[in-house]
Coordinates of C-alpha atoms in Angstrom, one line a residue:
Chain A
D1 CA 74.7 71.8 46.2
T2 CA 75.8 74.3 43.6
G3 CA 72.4 75.9 43.0
V4 CA 71.6 79.6 42.8
S5 CA 72.3 81.4 46.1
Q6 CA 71.2 84.7 47.4
D7 CA 72.3 86.9 50.2
P8 CA 70.9 88.0 52.6
R9 CA 67.8 85.8 52.9
H10 CA 66.1 88.5 54.9
K11 CA 66.6 92.2 55.2
I12 CA 64.7 94.7 57.4
T13 CA 65.5 98.3 56.7
K14 CA 64.0 101.7 57.5
R15 CA 62.4 103.8 54.8
G16 CA 65.0 106.0 53.0
Q17 CA 67.9 103.6 53.5
N18 CA 69.8 101.9 50.8
V19 CA 70.0 98.2 50.5
T20 CA 72.0 95.8 48.3
F21 CA 71.3 92.2 47.5
R22 CA 73.7 89.6 46.0
C23 CA 73.0 86.7 43.7
D24 CA 75.4 83.9 42.8
P25 CA 74.2 82.0 39.8
I26 CA 75.0 78.4 38.9
S27 CA 78.6 78.3 37.7
E28 CA 78.9 78.9 33.9
H29 CA 75.3 80.1 33.5
N30 CA 75.6 83.0 31.2
R31 CA 72.0 84.4 31.7
L32 CA 70.8 85.9 34.9
Y33 CA 67.3 87.3 35.8
W34 CA 65.9 89.3 38.7
Y35 CA 62.2 89.1 39.6
R36 CA 60.2 90.7 42.4
Q37 CA 57.3 88.9 44.1
T38 CA 54.9 90.7 46.3
L39 CA 52.5 89.1 48.7
G40 CA 49.8 87.1 47.0
Q41 CA 51.2 87.7 43.5
G42 CA 53.4 85.8 41.1
P43 CA 57.0 86.9 40.4
E44 CA 57.4 89.9 38.1
F45 CA 60.4 90.3 35.8
L46 CA 62.7 93.1 36.7
T47 CA 65.9 92.8 34.6
Y48 CA 68.0 90.4 32.5
F49 CA 71.8 90.0 31.9
Q50 CA 73.5 88.1 29.2
N51 CA 77.0 87.6 30.6
E52 CA 77.9 91.1 32.0
A53 CA 75.6 93.0 29.7
Q54 CA 72.2 94.2 31.1
L55 CA 70.0 93.8 28.0
E56 CA 66.5 94.5 29.3
K57 CA 65.0 96.4 32.2
S58 CA 61.3 96.3 33.2
R59 CA 59.4 99.5 33.6
L60 CA 59.0 98.3 37.2
L61 CA 62.7 99.1 37.7
S62 CA 62.6 102.8 38.7
D63 CA 65.6 105.0 38.8
R64 CA 66.1 104.0 42.5
F65 CA 67.0 100.5 41.4
S66 CA 70.3 99.5 39.8
A67 CA 71.6 96.1 39.0
E68 CA 75.1 95.0 37.9
R69 CA 76.8 91.8 36.9
P70 CA 80.5 92.6 36.8
K71 CA 82.6 90.0 34.9
G72 CA 79.5 88.0 34.1
S73 CA 79.5 86.1 37.4
F74 CA 77.6 87.2 40.5
S75 CA 75.0 90.0 40.4
T76 CA 74.0 92.8 42.8
L77 CA 70.7 94.6 43.0
E78 CA 70.7 97.9 44.8
I79 CA 67.7 99.9 45.9
Q80 CA 68.3 103.5 47.0
R81 CA 66.1 105.5 49.2
T82 CA 63.8 102.5 50.0
E83 CA 60.1 103.0 50.2
Q84 CA 57.5 100.8 51.9
G85 CA 56.3 99.7 48.5
D86 CA 59.6 98.1 47.9
S87 CA 58.8 95.4 50.5
A88 CA 58.8 92.1 48.5
M89 CA 60.7 88.9 47.9
Y90 CA 63.5 89.5 45.3
L91 CA 64.2 86.4 43.3
C92 CA 67.3 85.7 41.2
A93 CA 67.4 83.0 38.5
S94 CA 70.1 81.8 36.1
S95 CA 70.1 79.7 32.9
L96 CA 72.6 78.4 30.4
G97 CA 71.5 80.0 27.2
I98 CA 72.8 77.6 24.6
W99 CA 69.8 76.1 23.0
D100 CA 67.4 77.6 20.5
F101 CA 64.4 76.5 22.5
H102 CA 63.7 77.5 26.1
N103 CA 66.6 77.2 28.5
E104 CA 65.4 76.3 32.0
Q105 CA 65.8 79.0 34.7
F106 CA 66.9 77.9 38.1
F107 CA 65.7 80.0 41.0
G108 CA 67.4 81.0 44.2
P109 CA 65.6 81.0 47.5
G110 CA 65.1 84.8 47.4
T111 CA 65.8 87.8 49.6
R112 CA 62.8 89.0 51.6
L113 CA 62.9 92.8 52.0
T114 CA 60.8 94.5 54.7
V115 CA 60.8 98.3 54.7
L116 CA 59.6 99.9 57.9
Chain B
A1 CA 51.9 91.0 25.3
Q2 CA 51.8 87.5 26.8
S3 CA 49.9 86.7 30.0
V4 CA 48.5 83.8 31.9
T5 CA 45.4 83.6 34.1
Q6 CA 45.1 81.2 36.9
L7 CA 41.5 80.4 38.0
G8 CA 41.2 79.9 41.7
S9 CA 43.6 81.4 44.1
H10 CA 43.0 78.6 46.6
V11 CA 42.2 75.0 45.9
S12 CA 41.5 72.3 48.5
V13 CA 41.4 68.6 47.7
S14 CA 41.4 65.5 49.9
E15 CA 44.4 63.3 50.1
G16 CA 44.2 60.7 47.3
A17 CA 41.8 62.9 45.2
L18 CA 42.4 64.4 41.8
V19 CA 44.3 67.6 41.6
L20 CA 43.3 70.1 38.9
L21 CA 44.8 73.6 38.7
R22 CA 43.7 75.8 35.9
C23 CA 45.7 78.1 33.7
N24 CA 44.7 79.9 30.5
Y25 CA 47.2 81.9 28.4
S26 CA 47.0 84.8 26.1
S27 CA 49.5 85.1 23.3
S28 CA 49.5 85.9 19.6
V29 CA 51.7 82.9 18.8
P30 CA 51.9 79.6 20.7
P31 CA 54.3 80.4 23.6
Y32 CA 56.3 78.2 25.9
L33 CA 54.3 77.4 29.0
F34 CA 55.5 76.3 32.4
W35 CA 54.2 75.2 35.8
Y36 CA 56.4 76.0 38.9
V37 CA 55.9 75.0 42.5
Q38 CA 56.9 77.1 45.5
Y39 CA 57.2 75.7 49.0
P40 CA 57.3 78.1 52.0
N41 CA 60.5 80.0 52.2
Q42 CA 61.9 78.4 49.2
G43 CA 62.6 79.4 45.6
L44 CA 60.6 78.2 42.6
Q45 CA 61.0 74.7 41.2
L46 CA 60.1 73.8 37.7
L47 CA 57.4 71.1 37.5
L48 CA 57.1 70.8 33.8
K49 CA 57.2 72.8 30.6
Y50 CA 55.6 72.8 27.1
T51 CA 57.9 73.7 24.2
S52 CA 55.8 72.5 21.3
A53 CA 56.7 68.9 21.3
A54 CA 54.0 66.6 22.7
T55 CA 50.9 68.4 23.9
L56 CA 50.7 66.2 27.0
V57 CA 53.6 67.0 29.2
K58 CA 54.7 64.9 32.1
G59 CA 56.6 66.4 35.0
I60 CA 58.1 65.6 38.3
N61 CA 56.2 64.3 41.3
G62 CA 53.5 62.7 39.2
F63 CA 52.1 65.9 37.7
E64 CA 51.2 66.4 34.1
A65 CA 49.7 69.1 31.9
E66 CA 48.0 69.2 28.6
F67 CA 48.4 72.0 26.1
K68 CA 45.1 72.8 24.3
K69 CA 45.5 75.5 21.7
S70 CA 41.7 75.6 20.9
E71 CA 41.0 76.4 24.6
T72 CA 44.3 78.4 25.2
S73 CA 44.7 76.3 28.3
F74 CA 47.5 74.5 30.1
H75 CA 45.8 72.9 33.1
L76 CA 47.9 71.0 35.7
T77 CA 46.7 67.6 37.0
K78 CA 47.7 64.9 39.3
P79 CA 45.6 61.7 39.7
S80 CA 46.1 61.3 43.4
A81 CA 47.0 64.1 45.8
H82 CA 49.6 63.6 48.5
M83 CA 50.1 65.7 51.6
S84 CA 53.5 66.8 50.3
D85 CA 51.8 68.5 47.3
A86 CA 50.6 71.3 49.5
A87 CA 52.3 74.4 48.1
E88 CA 51.8 77.4 45.9
Y89 CA 51.7 76.7 42.1
F90 CA 52.4 79.2 39.4
C91 CA 51.7 79.0 35.7
A92 CA 54.1 81.0 33.5
V93 CA 54.6 81.9 29.9
S94 CA 57.8 82.8 28.0
P95 CA 58.3 84.2 24.5
R96 CA 59.9 82.0 21.8
S97 CA 63.2 83.8 21.6
N98 CA 66.2 82.4 19.9
F99 CA 69.3 83.2 22.1
G100 CA 67.5 86.1 23.7
N101 CA 65.6 87.1 26.8
E102 CA 63.5 84.3 28.0
K103 CA 61.8 86.2 30.8
L104 CA 58.9 84.5 32.4
T105 CA 55.5 86.1 32.9
F106 CA 53.8 84.4 35.9
G107 CA 50.2 84.1 36.9
T108 CA 49.0 85.1 40.4
G109 CA 49.4 81.6 41.8
T110 CA 47.1 78.9 43.2
R111 CA 47.6 77.8 46.8
L112 CA 46.9 74.0 47.0
T113 CA 45.8 72.6 50.4
I114 CA 45.5 68.9 50.9
I115 CA 42.9 67.7 53.4
P116 CA 43.9 64.6 55.3

């Protein structure tokens, strides 16, 4: 199966620590999205990459958050000085943006972050 | 800004009964609309999407949804519920964006329980 993969699947950390998540999109997908899903809520958009360029960031993405997509392949999401409010499921999705109508996003299984 | 509202955070139906999950959207122009399903500890899977072709959209697993512009609705239905349909369902909206950011805005979700 060559779907979207995310690592790790679960992360428990103490408040104030830094964490980094990785997303491997479907091969050749040029678009990559990060979403955050808190308990009882739907996913919320965080940021979007077209190839290696980060083209949009949500206001939800504070200065403690940084995302990269070097060489337009895998992506990393880093959270510095974690807070308990950062506890959530972090979802990655990728799509092949070649059509002028909606290009389906394929989601990974997510990384569940718990900040103690 | 676009948004979706899902009426009913929990819906229970008997096995074999009709499934109806409600979604209303808010958008200044007709958007793209989606229904996703999320099983425990898994990522989101696309059930179906409306991109302005037929207003009645058929998806996977026997689900369908009808786009009604006059009611700004996109309700999800299935004639006969199966135990395997128990999951969380999300309605989502995306802007019409040629070769741009197709970020999804999700509703808060509806948890579907199937009663044997």
